[in-house]
Coordinates of C-alpha atoms and ligand atoms in Angstrom, one line a residue:
M1 CA 113.0 73.1 54.4
E2 CA 111.1 72.4 57.6
T3 CA 111.4 75.0 60.2
E4 CA 113.1 73.7 63.6
I5 CA 112.0 75.4 66.6
N6 CA 114.2 74.5 69.7
F7 CA 111.3 74.6 72.5
E8 CA 113.8 74.0 75.2
E9 CA 116.0 76.9 74.3
L10 CA 113.0 79.1 73.6
K11 CA 111.5 78.3 77.0
V12 CA 114.7 78.6 79.0
N13 CA 115.8 81.7 77.3
G14 CA 112.5 83.4 77.7
I15 CA 112.6 82.6 81.4
K16 CA 116.0 84.1 81.7
I17 CA 114.9 87.3 80.1
N18 CA 111.8 87.6 82.3
Y19 CA 114.0 87.1 85.4
Y20 CA 116.7 89.6 84.0
V21 CA 114.2 92.2 83.8
I22 CA 112.8 91.3 87.3
C23 CA 116.3 91.2 88.8
P24 CA 119.7 90.4 87.4
R25 CA 120.5 88.5 90.5
K26 CA 117.3 86.1 90.4
L27 CA 118.6 85.4 86.8
W28 CA 122.1 84.6 88.0
L29 CA 120.7 82.4 90.9
F30 CA 118.3 80.6 88.4
D31 CA 121.0 79.9 86.0
K32 CA 123.3 78.4 88.8
K33 CA 120.4 76.1 89.4
I34 CA 120.3 77.5 92.9
T35 CA 116.6 76.6 94.0
M36 CA 114.8 77.8 96.9
E37 CA 111.5 76.3 96.5
D38 CA 108.9 78.6 98.1
K39 CA 105.2 78.3 97.6
S40 CA 105.0 82.2 97.6
D41 CA 106.7 82.4 94.5
K42 CA 104.1 81.5 91.7
V43 CA 106.8 80.5 89.2
L44 CA 108.3 77.7 90.9
L45 CA 111.6 76.8 89.6
G46 CA 110.8 73.1 89.7
S47 CA 107.9 73.4 87.5
I48 CA 109.6 75.5 85.0
L49 CA 112.1 73.0 84.4
H50 CA 109.7 70.3 84.3
E51 CA 109.3 68.8 80.8
E52 CA 106.1 69.4 79.1
S53 CA 105.3 66.7 76.5
Y54 CA 105.1 68.2 73.0
K55 CA 103.0 66.2 70.7
R56 CA 104.5 66.0 67.3
D57 CA 101.0 64.8 65.9
K58 CA 99.3 67.9 66.9
P59 CA 101.6 70.5 65.9
K60 CA 99.3 73.5 65.9
E61 CA 99.1 74.3 69.3
V62 CA 102.2 73.9 71.6
L63 CA 102.0 74.1 75.4
I64 CA 105.2 75.1 77.2
D65 CA 104.9 74.7 80.8
N66 CA 101.2 76.0 80.8
L67 CA 102.8 79.3 80.2
I68 CA 102.9 79.8 76.5
V69 CA 100.7 78.6 73.7
I70 CA 102.0 79.1 70.2
D71 CA 99.6 78.7 67.5
I72 CA 102.2 77.8 65.0
V73 CA 100.2 77.2 61.9
D74 CA 96.8 79.0 61.8
S75 CA 96.9 82.0 63.9
L76 CA 98.9 85.1 63.7
N77 CA 99.3 85.4 67.2
I78 CA 101.3 83.6 70.1
R79 CA 99.7 83.9 73.4
E80 CA 100.9 83.6 76.9
V81 CA 98.8 83.3 80.0
K82 CA 100.1 84.8 83.3
Y83 CA 98.7 84.4 86.7
S84 CA 99.7 88.0 87.8
D85 CA 100.0 91.2 86.1
K86 CA 102.6 92.4 88.7
M87 CA 105.5 92.1 86.3
I88 CA 104.2 93.3 83.0
E89 CA 107.6 94.7 81.8
A90 CA 109.1 91.5 82.4
D91 CA 106.2 89.6 80.7
K92 CA 106.4 91.9 77.5
M93 CA 110.0 91.4 77.2
Q94 CA 109.8 87.4 77.5
I95 CA 107.0 87.4 74.7
L96 CA 109.1 89.9 72.7
Y97 CA 111.9 87.4 72.9
Y98 CA 109.7 84.7 71.5
L99 CA 108.7 86.9 68.6
Y100 CA 112.2 87.7 68.0
Y101 CA 113.2 83.9 68.1
L102 CA 110.3 82.9 65.6
K103 CA 111.1 85.8 63.4
K104 CA 114.7 84.6 63.0
L105 CA 113.1 81.5 61.8
G106 CA 111.0 83.3 59.4
I107 CA 107.8 83.0 61.4
E108 CA 106.1 86.3 61.8
K109 CA 103.8 86.7 64.7
R110 CA 102.2 89.0 67.2
G111 CA 101.9 88.4 70.8
I112 CA 99.0 88.5 73.3
I113 CA 99.6 88.3 77.0
N114 CA 96.3 87.3 78.9
Y115 CA 95.9 87.9 82.6
P116 CA 92.7 86.1 83.2
R117 CA 92.5 86.9 86.8
H118 CA 92.7 90.6 86.0
R119 CA 90.5 90.3 82.8
K120 CA 93.2 91.9 81.0
R121 CA 95.1 91.5 77.6
E122 CA 98.0 93.2 76.4
F123 CA 99.1 93.1 72.7
I124 CA 102.7 92.9 71.8
E125 CA 104.3 93.7 68.4
L126 CA 107.9 93.1 67.5
T127 CA 109.1 96.5 66.0
F128 CA 112.4 97.3 64.9
D129 CA 113.1 99.3 68.1
K130 CA 111.8 96.3 70.1
E131 CA 114.2 94.0 68.3
K132 CA 117.1 96.2 69.1
E133 CA 116.1 96.2 72.7
I134 CA 115.7 92.3 72.7
E135 CA 119.5 92.2 71.2
Q136 CA 120.6 94.5 74.0
V137 CA 118.9 92.4 76.6
L138 CA 120.3 89.3 75.4
K139 CA 123.9 90.8 75.7
E140 CA 123.1 92.0 79.1
V141 CA 121.7 88.4 80.2
E142 CA 125.1 87.1 78.6
K143 CA 127.0 89.4 80.7
V144 CA 125.2 88.4 83.9
L145 CA 125.7 84.8 83.3
K146 CA 129.4 85.1 82.7
S147 CA 129.9 87.0 86.0
K148 CA 131.5 84.8 88.7
K149 CA 129.6 86.6 91.5
P150 CA 125.9 87.3 91.8
P151 CA 124.7 90.7 90.9
P152 CA 123.7 92.7 94.1
V153 CA 120.5 92.5 96.0
I154 CA 118.0 95.0 94.4
D155 CA 116.1 95.7 97.5
A156 CA 112.8 95.9 95.7
P157 CA 109.2 95.7 97.2
Y158 CA 108.6 92.4 95.4
C159 CA 111.7 90.8 96.8
K160 CA 109.5 89.6 99.8
K161 CA 107.6 87.3 97.1
C162 CA 110.6 86.2 95.4
A163 CA 111.7 82.6 95.9
Y164 CA 115.2 83.7 96.8
F165 CA 114.1 86.1 99.4
E166 CA 115.7 83.9 102.3
F167 CA 118.9 83.6 100.4
C168 CA 119.4 87.4 99.7
Y169 CA 118.0 88.6 103.1
G170 CA 118.6 85.8 105.5
Ligands
LIG1 S1 115.0 88.5 96.6 FE1 115.1 90.5 95.6 S2 117.2 90.8 95.2 FE2 117.2 88.6 95.7 S3 116.9 87.5 93.7 FE3 114.8 87.9 94.4 S4 114.3 89.9 93.5 FE4 116.6 89.8 93.4

């Protein structure tokens, strides 16, 4: 049976997990499609939601929003390229989610996050403990998304760079 990868689900859930780790409120606002486009935020919401064409006749390398490259067939790895290394924990959790998702489909990979501007690479492996962590995070994400009200402002140093800064502090 051919493995079906739902790239839309993979992409959106990966972003939700990334946002959850950065700030549950950011996740909630993003999920409610509240957009505050701001050039200071490198991950513009509009571009995240932009559909990237996925060429079925070239299945080996799939590019999702220029953020993640998955070598489906040949490589052992999935690679993700990040502009900044400021949110490493969130980046790791995002790629762990991709590894977790793929494992559920019977595809076992390792992850690499490239930070070309910083000439740095992080190698990520989905261990048993990390799987449990991802499952816990998925539950937490669900909880945040079900909430009627946005989670509180977190007052973090990186709030100033967040696309929702005006919304939270205005
Ligand atoms: S400005 Fe701060 S509190 Fe508001 S969504 Fe962004 S990170 Fe969260």
